[in-house]
mmCIF file of C-alpha atoms and ligand atoms in Angstrom:
data_model
loop_
_atom_site.group_PDB
_atom_site.id
_atom_site.type_symbol
_atom_site.label_atom_id
_atom_site.label_comp_id
_atom_site.label_asym_id
_atom_site.label_seq_id
_atom_site.Cartn_x
_atom_site.Cartn_y
_atom_site.Cartn_z
ATOM 1 C CA MET A 1 113.424 75.683 169.101
ATOM 2 C CA LYS A 2 116.223 78.248 168.966
ATOM 3 C CA ARG A 3 115.806 81.439 170.974
ATOM 4 C CA ALA A 4 115.835 84.533 168.798
ATOM 5 C CA ILE A 5 115.705 88.227 169.616
ATOM 6 C CA LEU A 6 115.008 91.196 167.351
ATOM 7 C CA ILE A 7 116.652 94.481 168.279
ATOM 8 C CA TYR A 8 115.295 97.540 166.493
ATOM 9 C CA TYR A 9 116.148 101.189 166.118
ATOM 10 C CA SER A 10 113.329 103.509 165.106
ATOM 11 C CA ARG A 11 112.853 107.270 165.166
ATOM 12 C CA THR A 12 109.550 107.905 163.426
ATOM 13 C CA GLY A 13 107.839 104.563 164.149
ATOM 14 C CA PHE A 14 108.034 102.548 160.918
ATOM 15 C CA THR A 15 110.792 100.177 162.014
ATOM 16 C CA GLU A 16 109.094 99.734 165.364
ATOM 17 C CA GLN A 17 105.848 98.808 163.590
ATOM 18 C CA TYR A 18 107.668 96.174 161.524
ATOM 19 C CA ALA A 19 109.361 94.844 164.681
ATOM 20 C CA ARG A 20 105.976 94.522 166.425
ATOM 21 C CA TRP A 21 104.439 92.764 163.425
ATOM 22 C CA LEU A 22 107.310 90.294 163.294
ATOM 23 C CA GLU A 23 106.955 89.669 167.013
ATOM 24 C CA GLU A 24 103.262 88.864 166.509
ATOM 25 C CA MET A 25 103.971 86.639 163.513
ATOM 26 C CA THR A 26 106.835 84.602 164.963
ATOM 27 C CA GLY A 27 106.918 85.067 168.728
ATOM 28 C CA CYS A 28 110.432 86.515 168.424
ATOM 29 C CA PRO A 29 110.638 89.277 171.077
ATOM 30 C CA ALA A 30 111.273 92.783 169.744
ATOM 31 C CA VAL A 31 113.451 94.992 171.943
ATOM 32 C CA ALA A 32 114.155 98.673 171.350
ATOM 33 C CA TYR A 33 117.783 99.702 170.868
ATOM 34 C CA LYS A 34 117.759 101.865 174.009
ATOM 35 C CA ASP A 35 116.775 98.854 176.153
ATOM 36 C CA ALA A 36 118.982 96.378 174.268
ATOM 37 C CA ARG A 37 122.057 98.485 175.017
ATOM 38 C CA LYS A 38 122.010 97.294 178.620
ATOM 39 C CA MET A 39 120.869 93.737 177.888
ATOM 40 C CA ASP A 40 122.870 90.566 178.203
ATOM 41 C CA LEU A 41 122.335 88.647 174.974
ATOM 42 C CA ALA A 42 123.870 85.410 176.274
ATOM 43 C CA PRO A 43 120.499 83.576 176.588
ATOM 44 C CA TYR A 44 119.778 84.064 172.864
ATOM 45 C CA ASP A 45 121.031 81.849 170.041
ATOM 46 C CA ILE A 46 120.108 84.159 167.182
ATOM 47 C CA MET A 47 119.919 87.913 166.794
ATOM 48 C CA LEU A 48 118.093 89.986 164.178
ATOM 49 C CA PHE A 49 118.511 93.715 163.792
ATOM 50 C CA ALA A 50 116.032 96.153 162.237
ATOM 51 C CA SER A 51 116.787 99.798 161.578
ATOM 52 C CA ARG A 52 116.085 102.754 159.342
ATOM 53 C CA PHE A 53 117.943 103.393 156.107
ATOM 54 C CA ARG A 54 118.969 107.030 156.082
ATOM 55 C CA ALA A 55 120.902 108.727 153.280
ATOM 56 C CA GLY A 56 122.732 105.552 152.298
ATOM 57 C CA TYR A 57 123.392 104.163 155.790
ATOM 58 C CA ILE A 58 121.601 101.779 158.087
ATOM 59 C CA GLN A 59 121.637 103.531 161.413
ATOM 60 C CA LYS A 60 123.301 101.934 164.478
ATOM 61 C CA LEU A 61 125.180 99.269 162.542
ATOM 62 C CA LYS A 62 128.417 100.418 164.147
ATOM 63 C CA TRP A 63 126.894 99.962 167.590
ATOM 64 C CA LEU A 64 125.698 96.509 166.518
ATOM 65 C CA ARG A 65 129.234 95.540 165.505
ATOM 66 C CA ARG A 66 130.371 96.145 169.095
ATOM 67 C CA LYS A 67 127.298 94.557 170.678
ATOM 68 C CA ASP A 68 127.447 91.369 168.605
ATOM 69 C CA ARG A 69 130.766 90.092 169.933
ATOM 70 C CA ARG A 70 129.594 86.493 169.788
ATOM 71 C CA ARG A 71 128.484 86.773 166.182
ATOM 72 C CA LYS A 72 124.856 85.872 166.712
ATOM 73 C CA LEU A 73 123.509 88.218 164.056
ATOM 74 C CA ARG A 74 121.659 86.330 161.309
ATOM 75 C CA ALA A 75 119.672 89.049 159.541
ATOM 76 C CA VAL A 76 119.417 92.799 159.092
ATOM 77 C CA LEU A 77 116.042 94.343 158.207
ATOM 78 C CA ALA A 78 116.280 97.863 156.804
ATOM 79 C CA THR A 79 113.235 100.103 156.397
ATOM 80 C CA GLY A 80 113.213 102.894 153.846
ATOM 81 C CA ALA A 81 111.081 105.100 151.667
ATOM 82 C CA ALA A 82 112.323 103.598 148.387
ATOM 83 C CA PRO A 83 109.762 101.334 146.674
ATOM 84 C CA MET A 84 109.674 97.697 147.751
ATOM 85 C CA GLY A 85 110.861 96.333 144.409
ATOM 86 C CA SER A 86 113.714 98.832 144.041
ATOM 87 C CA PRO A 87 116.917 96.959 143.096
ATOM 88 C CA GLU A 88 118.986 100.018 144.108
ATOM 89 C CA ALA A 89 117.537 100.037 147.622
ATOM 90 C CA LYS A 90 118.205 96.323 148.044
ATOM 91 C CA ARG A 91 121.745 96.722 146.707
ATOM 92 C CA GLU A 92 122.587 99.795 148.810
ATOM 93 C CA VAL A 93 121.264 98.157 151.943
ATOM 94 C CA SER A 94 123.283 94.982 151.266
ATOM 95 C CA VAL A 95 126.463 96.969 150.618
ATOM 96 C CA SER A 96 125.942 98.936 153.817
ATOM 97 C CA VAL A 97 125.672 95.688 155.824
ATOM 98 C CA ARG A 98 128.667 94.097 154.119
ATOM 99 C CA ASP A 99 130.822 97.218 154.571
ATOM 100 C CA GLU A 100 130.278 96.976 158.296
ATOM 101 C CA GLY A 101 131.727 93.453 158.195
ATOM 102 C CA PHE A 102 128.527 91.463 158.638
ATOM 103 C CA ARG A 103 127.848 88.298 156.647
ATOM 104 C CA CYS A 104 124.149 87.715 157.143
ATOM 105 C CA ALA A 105 120.779 87.801 155.379
ATOM 106 C CA VAL A 106 119.510 91.257 154.403
ATOM 107 C CA PHE A 107 115.868 92.243 153.947
ATOM 108 C CA TYR A 108 114.641 95.583 152.636
ATOM 109 C CA LEU A 109 111.182 96.737 153.797
ATOM 110 C CA GLU A 110 109.392 99.696 152.257
ATOM 111 C CA SER A 111 107.976 102.083 154.850
ATOM 112 C CA GLY A 112 107.197 105.733 154.218
ATOM 113 C CA ILE A 113 107.826 109.215 155.526
ATOM 114 C CA ARG A 114 106.417 110.695 158.716
ATOM 115 C CA TYR A 115 107.285 114.381 158.923
ATOM 116 C CA GLU A 116 105.202 114.957 162.070
ATOM 117 C CA ALA A 117 107.470 112.564 164.008
ATOM 118 C CA MET A 118 110.754 114.060 162.776
ATOM 119 C CA GLY A 119 112.809 116.543 164.737
ATOM 120 C CA ARG A 120 114.062 119.808 163.247
ATOM 121 C CA ILE A 121 117.412 118.362 162.140
ATOM 122 C CA GLU A 122 115.794 115.373 160.454
ATOM 123 C CA LYS A 123 113.405 117.627 158.536
ATOM 124 C CA LEU A 124 116.326 119.755 157.425
ATOM 125 C CA LEU A 125 118.339 116.674 156.368
ATOM 126 C CA MET A 126 115.339 115.394 154.468
ATOM 127 C CA ARG A 127 115.018 118.690 152.581
ATOM 128 C CA LEU A 128 118.723 118.593 151.685
ATOM 129 C CA PHE A 129 118.442 114.966 150.667
ATOM 130 C CA LEU A 130 115.501 115.677 148.354
ATOM 131 C CA ARG A 131 117.364 118.576 146.818
ATOM 132 C CA LEU A 132 120.350 116.306 146.140
ATOM 133 C CA MET A 133 118.053 113.733 144.539
ATOM 134 C CA GLY A 134 116.817 116.406 142.149
ATOM 135 C CA GLU A 135 113.309 117.239 141.031
ATOM 136 C CA GLN A 136 112.649 113.974 139.276
ATOM 137 C CA ASP A 137 110.482 111.547 141.231
ATOM 138 C CA ASN A 138 110.709 113.248 144.613
ATOM 139 C CA GLY A 139 107.204 114.785 144.669
ATOM 140 C CA LYS A 140 106.055 111.665 146.501
ATOM 141 C CA TYR A 141 108.456 112.380 149.358
ATOM 142 C CA GLN A 142 107.243 115.935 150.065
ATOM 143 C CA HIS A 143 104.418 114.750 152.325
ATOM 144 C CA SER A 144 103.917 112.059 154.941
ATOM 145 C CA TYR A 145 102.718 108.679 153.701
ATOM 146 C CA ASP A 146 102.789 105.045 154.833
ATOM 147 C CA ASN A 147 103.372 102.167 152.408
ATOM 148 C CA SER A 148 104.437 99.616 154.994
ATOM 149 C CA SER A 149 102.779 96.217 154.951
ATOM 150 C CA ARG A 150 102.824 93.108 157.124
ATOM 151 C CA GLU A 151 103.012 91.078 153.919
ATOM 152 C CA TYR A 152 106.547 92.304 153.278
ATOM 153 C CA LEU A 153 107.673 90.343 156.325
ATOM 154 C CA GLN A 154 106.758 86.941 154.880
ATOM 155 C CA PRO A 155 110.298 86.212 153.595
ATOM 156 C CA VAL A 156 111.690 87.098 157.041
ATOM 157 C CA VAL A 157 109.205 84.740 158.697
ATOM 158 C CA ARG A 158 110.219 81.936 156.328
ATOM 159 C CA TYR A 159 113.874 82.633 157.021
ATOM 160 C CA LEU A 160 113.304 82.413 160.779
ATOM 161 C CA GLN A 161 111.448 79.143 160.284
ATOM 162 C CA GLU A 162 114.389 77.751 158.311
ATOM 163 C CA LEU A 163 116.698 78.737 161.161
ATOM 164 C CA GLY A 164 114.401 76.913 163.583
ATOM 165 C CA ALA A 165 113.570 80.140 165.406
ATOM 166 C CA ALA A 166 109.865 80.554 164.572
ATOM 167 C CA GLU A 167 106.823 78.393 164.946
ATOM 168 C CA GLU A 168 105.424 77.023 161.693
ATOM 169 C CA GLU A 169 101.915 78.432 161.897
ATOM 170 C CA LYS A 170 101.971 81.383 164.249
ATOM 171 C CA ASN A 171 99.448 84.012 163.018
ATOM 172 C CA LEU A 172 100.788 84.011 159.473
HETATM 173 C C1 FMN B 201 117.090 112.509 156.350
HETATM 174 C C2 FMN B 201 116.452 111.264 155.820
HETATM 175 C C3 FMN B 201 117.090 110.517 154.832
HETATM 176 C C4 FMN B 201 116.492 109.368 154.325
HETATM 177 N N1 FMN B 201 117.166 108.643 153.384
HETATM 178 C C5 FMN B 201 116.594 107.545 152.844
HETATM 179 C C6 FMN B 201 117.280 106.777 151.853
HETATM 180 O O1 FMN B 201 118.428 107.055 151.487
HETATM 181 N N2 FMN B 201 116.635 105.723 151.314
HETATM 182 C C7 FMN B 201 115.378 105.366 151.709
HETATM 183 O O2 FMN B 201 114.837 104.399 151.176
HETATM 184 N N3 FMN B 201 114.714 106.050 152.697
HETATM 185 C C8 FMN B 201 115.294 107.124 153.262
HETATM 186 N N4 FMN B 201 114.639 107.825 154.250
HETATM 187 C C9 FMN B 201 113.347 107.350 154.753
HETATM 188 C C10 FMN B 201 113.507 106.533 156.030
HETATM 189 O O3 FMN B 201 114.462 105.529 155.854
HETATM 190 C C11 FMN B 201 112.178 105.866 156.434
HETATM 191 O O4 FMN B 201 111.255 106.841 156.700
HETATM 192 C C12 FMN B 201 112.390 104.937 157.625
HETATM 193 O O5 FMN B 201 111.501 103.844 157.545
HETATM 194 C C13 FMN B 201 112.208 105.619 158.957
HETATM 195 O O6 FMN B 201 112.318 104.679 159.989
HETATM 196 P P1 FMN B 201 111.708 104.932 161.431
HETATM 197 O O7 FMN B 201 110.286 105.406 161.239
HETATM 198 O O8 FMN B 201 111.746 103.600 162.098
HETATM 199 O O9 FMN B 201 112.566 105.941 162.109
HETATM 200 C C14 FMN B 201 115.229 108.952 154.796
HETATM 201 C C15 FMN B 201 114.591 109.701 155.800
HETATM 202 C C16 FMN B 201 115.187 110.841 156.316
HETATM 203 C C17 FMN B 201 114.485 111.608 157.399
#
């Protein structure tokens, strides 16, 4: 079986939760960005990257470009507050990955908003962002909520199985 690693960047916990779920479901170790920065990735055949989608950008993709010198990246998982079925979210996330020069699978995962875990700047950015979005449809984003679900990871699990980097039956 191929050795895979998932590196994740999370500020308010949603991406970390998804990374932990995927670790449980596939056995693929999940490593936080701050630890992965110092890691040697040579022992791994495949890399996955999970991060938060913020105001049109997937955070830390530029860092990933430098880290992935050997082109081991196979998938980017982006978490965001947009609804799971949103074609715009899927498109924006894909464009963001492509613009950074990556050619890999892209998965969008709905998460939520967690104001209590945001710093002052993030809260301010969020307020500005909501104002830019206009009144329509942003009532939902005024308060913390969590729409994340383990189920959303099923396509990622299948993808890892196809790559030969996940066991067939592990806790699915
Ligand atoms: C300032 C700000 C901007 C955001 N912009 C977007 C966005 O453009 N699209 C989206 O779907 N979610 C957006 N979100 C929601 C986050 O992407 C979502 O909460 C994410 O899962 C947080 O990840 P984390 O908990 O791992 O840090 C934004 C959140 C903040 C604070």
